[in-house]
Coordinates of N, CA and C in Angstrom, one line a residue:
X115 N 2.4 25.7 -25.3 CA 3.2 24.5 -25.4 C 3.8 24.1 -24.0
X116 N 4.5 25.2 -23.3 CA 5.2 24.6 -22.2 C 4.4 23.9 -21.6
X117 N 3.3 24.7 -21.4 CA 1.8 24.2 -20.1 C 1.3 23.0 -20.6
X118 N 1.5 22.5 -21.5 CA 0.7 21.4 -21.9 C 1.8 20.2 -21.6
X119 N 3.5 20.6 -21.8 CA 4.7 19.8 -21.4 C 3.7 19.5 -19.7
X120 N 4.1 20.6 -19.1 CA 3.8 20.9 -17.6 C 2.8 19.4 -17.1
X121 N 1.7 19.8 -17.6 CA 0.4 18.9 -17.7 C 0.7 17.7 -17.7
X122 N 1.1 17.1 -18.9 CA 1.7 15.4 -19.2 C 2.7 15.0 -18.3
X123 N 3.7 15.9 -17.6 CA 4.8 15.3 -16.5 C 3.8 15.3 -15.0
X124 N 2.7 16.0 -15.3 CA 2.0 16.2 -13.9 C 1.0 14.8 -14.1
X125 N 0.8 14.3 -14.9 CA 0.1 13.0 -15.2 C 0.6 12.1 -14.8
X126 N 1.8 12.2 -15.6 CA 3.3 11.0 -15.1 C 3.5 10.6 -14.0
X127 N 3.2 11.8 -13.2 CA 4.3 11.9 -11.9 C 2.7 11.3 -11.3
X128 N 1.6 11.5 -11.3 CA 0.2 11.0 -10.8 C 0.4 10.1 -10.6
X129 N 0.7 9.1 -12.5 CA 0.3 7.8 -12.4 C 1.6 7.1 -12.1
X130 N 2.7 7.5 -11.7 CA 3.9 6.5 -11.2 C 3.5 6.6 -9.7
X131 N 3.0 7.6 -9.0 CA 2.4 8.1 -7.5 C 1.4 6.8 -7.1
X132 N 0.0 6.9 -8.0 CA -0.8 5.8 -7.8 C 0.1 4.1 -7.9
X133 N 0.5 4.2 -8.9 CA 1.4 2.3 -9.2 C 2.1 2.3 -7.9
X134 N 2.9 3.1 -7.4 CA 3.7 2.6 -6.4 C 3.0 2.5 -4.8
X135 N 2.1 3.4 -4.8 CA 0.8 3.4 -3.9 C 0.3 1.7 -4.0
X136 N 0.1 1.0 -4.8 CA -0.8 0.3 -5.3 C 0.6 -1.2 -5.2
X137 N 1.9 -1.3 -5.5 CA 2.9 -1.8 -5.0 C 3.0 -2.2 -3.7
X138 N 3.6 -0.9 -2.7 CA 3.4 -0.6 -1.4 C 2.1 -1.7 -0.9
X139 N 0.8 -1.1 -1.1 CA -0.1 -2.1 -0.8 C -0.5 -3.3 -0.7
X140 N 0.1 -3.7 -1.6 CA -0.1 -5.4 -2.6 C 1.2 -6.1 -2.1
X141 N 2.3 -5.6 -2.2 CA 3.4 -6.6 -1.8 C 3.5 -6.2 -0.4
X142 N 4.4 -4.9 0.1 CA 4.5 -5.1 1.6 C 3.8 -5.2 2.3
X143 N 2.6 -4.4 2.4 CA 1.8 -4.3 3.4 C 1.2 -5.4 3.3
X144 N 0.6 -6.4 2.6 CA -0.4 -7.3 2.6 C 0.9 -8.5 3.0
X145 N 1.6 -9.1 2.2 CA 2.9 -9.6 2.5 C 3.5 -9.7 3.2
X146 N 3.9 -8.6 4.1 CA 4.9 -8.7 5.0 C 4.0 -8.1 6.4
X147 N 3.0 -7.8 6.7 CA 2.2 -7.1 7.7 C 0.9 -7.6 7.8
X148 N 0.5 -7.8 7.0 CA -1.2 -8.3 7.2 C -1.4 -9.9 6.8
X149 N -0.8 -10.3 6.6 CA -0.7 -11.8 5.7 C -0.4 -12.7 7.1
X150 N 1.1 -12.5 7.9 CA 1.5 -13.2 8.5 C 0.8 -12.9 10.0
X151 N -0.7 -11.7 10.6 CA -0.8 -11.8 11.5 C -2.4 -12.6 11.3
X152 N -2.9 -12.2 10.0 CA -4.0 -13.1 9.8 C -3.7 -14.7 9.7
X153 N -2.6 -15.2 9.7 CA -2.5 -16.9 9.4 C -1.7 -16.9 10.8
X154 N -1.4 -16.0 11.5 CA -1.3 -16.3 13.2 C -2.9 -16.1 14.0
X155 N -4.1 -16.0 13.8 CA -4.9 -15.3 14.4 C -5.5 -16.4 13.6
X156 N -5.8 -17.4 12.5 CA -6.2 -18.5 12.0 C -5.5 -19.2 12.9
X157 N -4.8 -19.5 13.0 CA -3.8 -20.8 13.5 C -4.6 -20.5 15.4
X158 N -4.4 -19.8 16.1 CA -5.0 -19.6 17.2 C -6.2 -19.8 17.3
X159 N -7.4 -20.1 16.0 CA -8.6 -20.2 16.1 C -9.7 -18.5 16.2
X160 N -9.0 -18.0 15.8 CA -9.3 -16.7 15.4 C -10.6 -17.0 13.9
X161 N -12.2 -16.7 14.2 CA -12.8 -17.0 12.8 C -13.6 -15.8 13.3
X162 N -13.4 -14.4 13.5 CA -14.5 -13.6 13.8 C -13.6 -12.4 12.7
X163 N -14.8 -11.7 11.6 CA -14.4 -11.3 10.7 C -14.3 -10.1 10.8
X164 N -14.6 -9.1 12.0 CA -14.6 -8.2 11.9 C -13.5 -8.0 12.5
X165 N -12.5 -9.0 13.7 CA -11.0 -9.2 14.3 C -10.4 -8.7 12.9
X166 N -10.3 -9.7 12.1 CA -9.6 -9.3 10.6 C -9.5 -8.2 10.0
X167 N -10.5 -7.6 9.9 CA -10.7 -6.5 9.1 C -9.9 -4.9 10.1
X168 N -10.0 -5.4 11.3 CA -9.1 -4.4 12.4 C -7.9 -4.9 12.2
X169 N -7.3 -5.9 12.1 CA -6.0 -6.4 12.2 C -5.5 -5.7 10.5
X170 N -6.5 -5.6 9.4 CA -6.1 -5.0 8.2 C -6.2 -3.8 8.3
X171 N -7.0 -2.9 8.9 CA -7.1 -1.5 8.8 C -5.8 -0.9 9.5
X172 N -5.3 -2.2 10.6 CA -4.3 -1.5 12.0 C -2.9 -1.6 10.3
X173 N -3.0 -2.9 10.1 CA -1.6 -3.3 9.8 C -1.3 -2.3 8.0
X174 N -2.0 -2.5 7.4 CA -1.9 -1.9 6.1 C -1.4 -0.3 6.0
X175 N -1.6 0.6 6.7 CA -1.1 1.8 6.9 C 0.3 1.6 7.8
X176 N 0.9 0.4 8.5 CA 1.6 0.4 9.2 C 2.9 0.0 8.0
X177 N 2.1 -1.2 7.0 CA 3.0 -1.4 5.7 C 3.7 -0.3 5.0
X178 N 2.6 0.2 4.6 CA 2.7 1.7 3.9 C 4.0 2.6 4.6
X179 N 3.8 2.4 5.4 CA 4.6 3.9 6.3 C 6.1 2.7 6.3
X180 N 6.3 1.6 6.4 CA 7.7 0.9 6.2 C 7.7 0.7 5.1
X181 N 7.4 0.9 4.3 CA 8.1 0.5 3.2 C 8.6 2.4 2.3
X182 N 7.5 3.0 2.6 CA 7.9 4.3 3.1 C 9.4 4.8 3.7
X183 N 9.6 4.6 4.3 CA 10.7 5.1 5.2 C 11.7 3.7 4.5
X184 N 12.1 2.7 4.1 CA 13.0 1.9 4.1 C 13.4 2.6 2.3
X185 N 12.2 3.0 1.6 CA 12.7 3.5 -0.3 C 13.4 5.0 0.4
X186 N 12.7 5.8 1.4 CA 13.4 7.1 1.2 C 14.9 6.9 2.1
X187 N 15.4 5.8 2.3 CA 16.3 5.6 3.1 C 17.8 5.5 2.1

């Protein structure tokens, strides 16, 4: 019985791990980090898709880690 308690809070704790992963992603980092340098890099005439896709790989882990540090704050 305990171990099976054990198991379902280890699930829990999984799937609250993934949603807030999946938060983090979706609001900050796209929102506040990747959103506002891709409609700066449009607006300059920026139409080369693979510029974007570095501007997302740079900036999306950059979201993550601030929004990171500002919840354990």
């Amino acid at each position: 019985f305990p171990c099976s308690l054990w198991i379902r809070n280890l699930k829990f704790i999984e799937t609250l791990t993934f949603r807030y992963k999946l938060i983090v992603k979706y609001k900050t980092a796209y929102y506040s980090f990747y959103l506002p340098v891709a409609l700066a890099l449009l607006l300059a005439g920026v139409r080369s898709k693979p510029t974007f896709q570095t501007a997302e790989e740079i900036l999306l882990p950059m979201g993550e880690f601030f929004q990171i540090q500002v919840s354990s704050s």
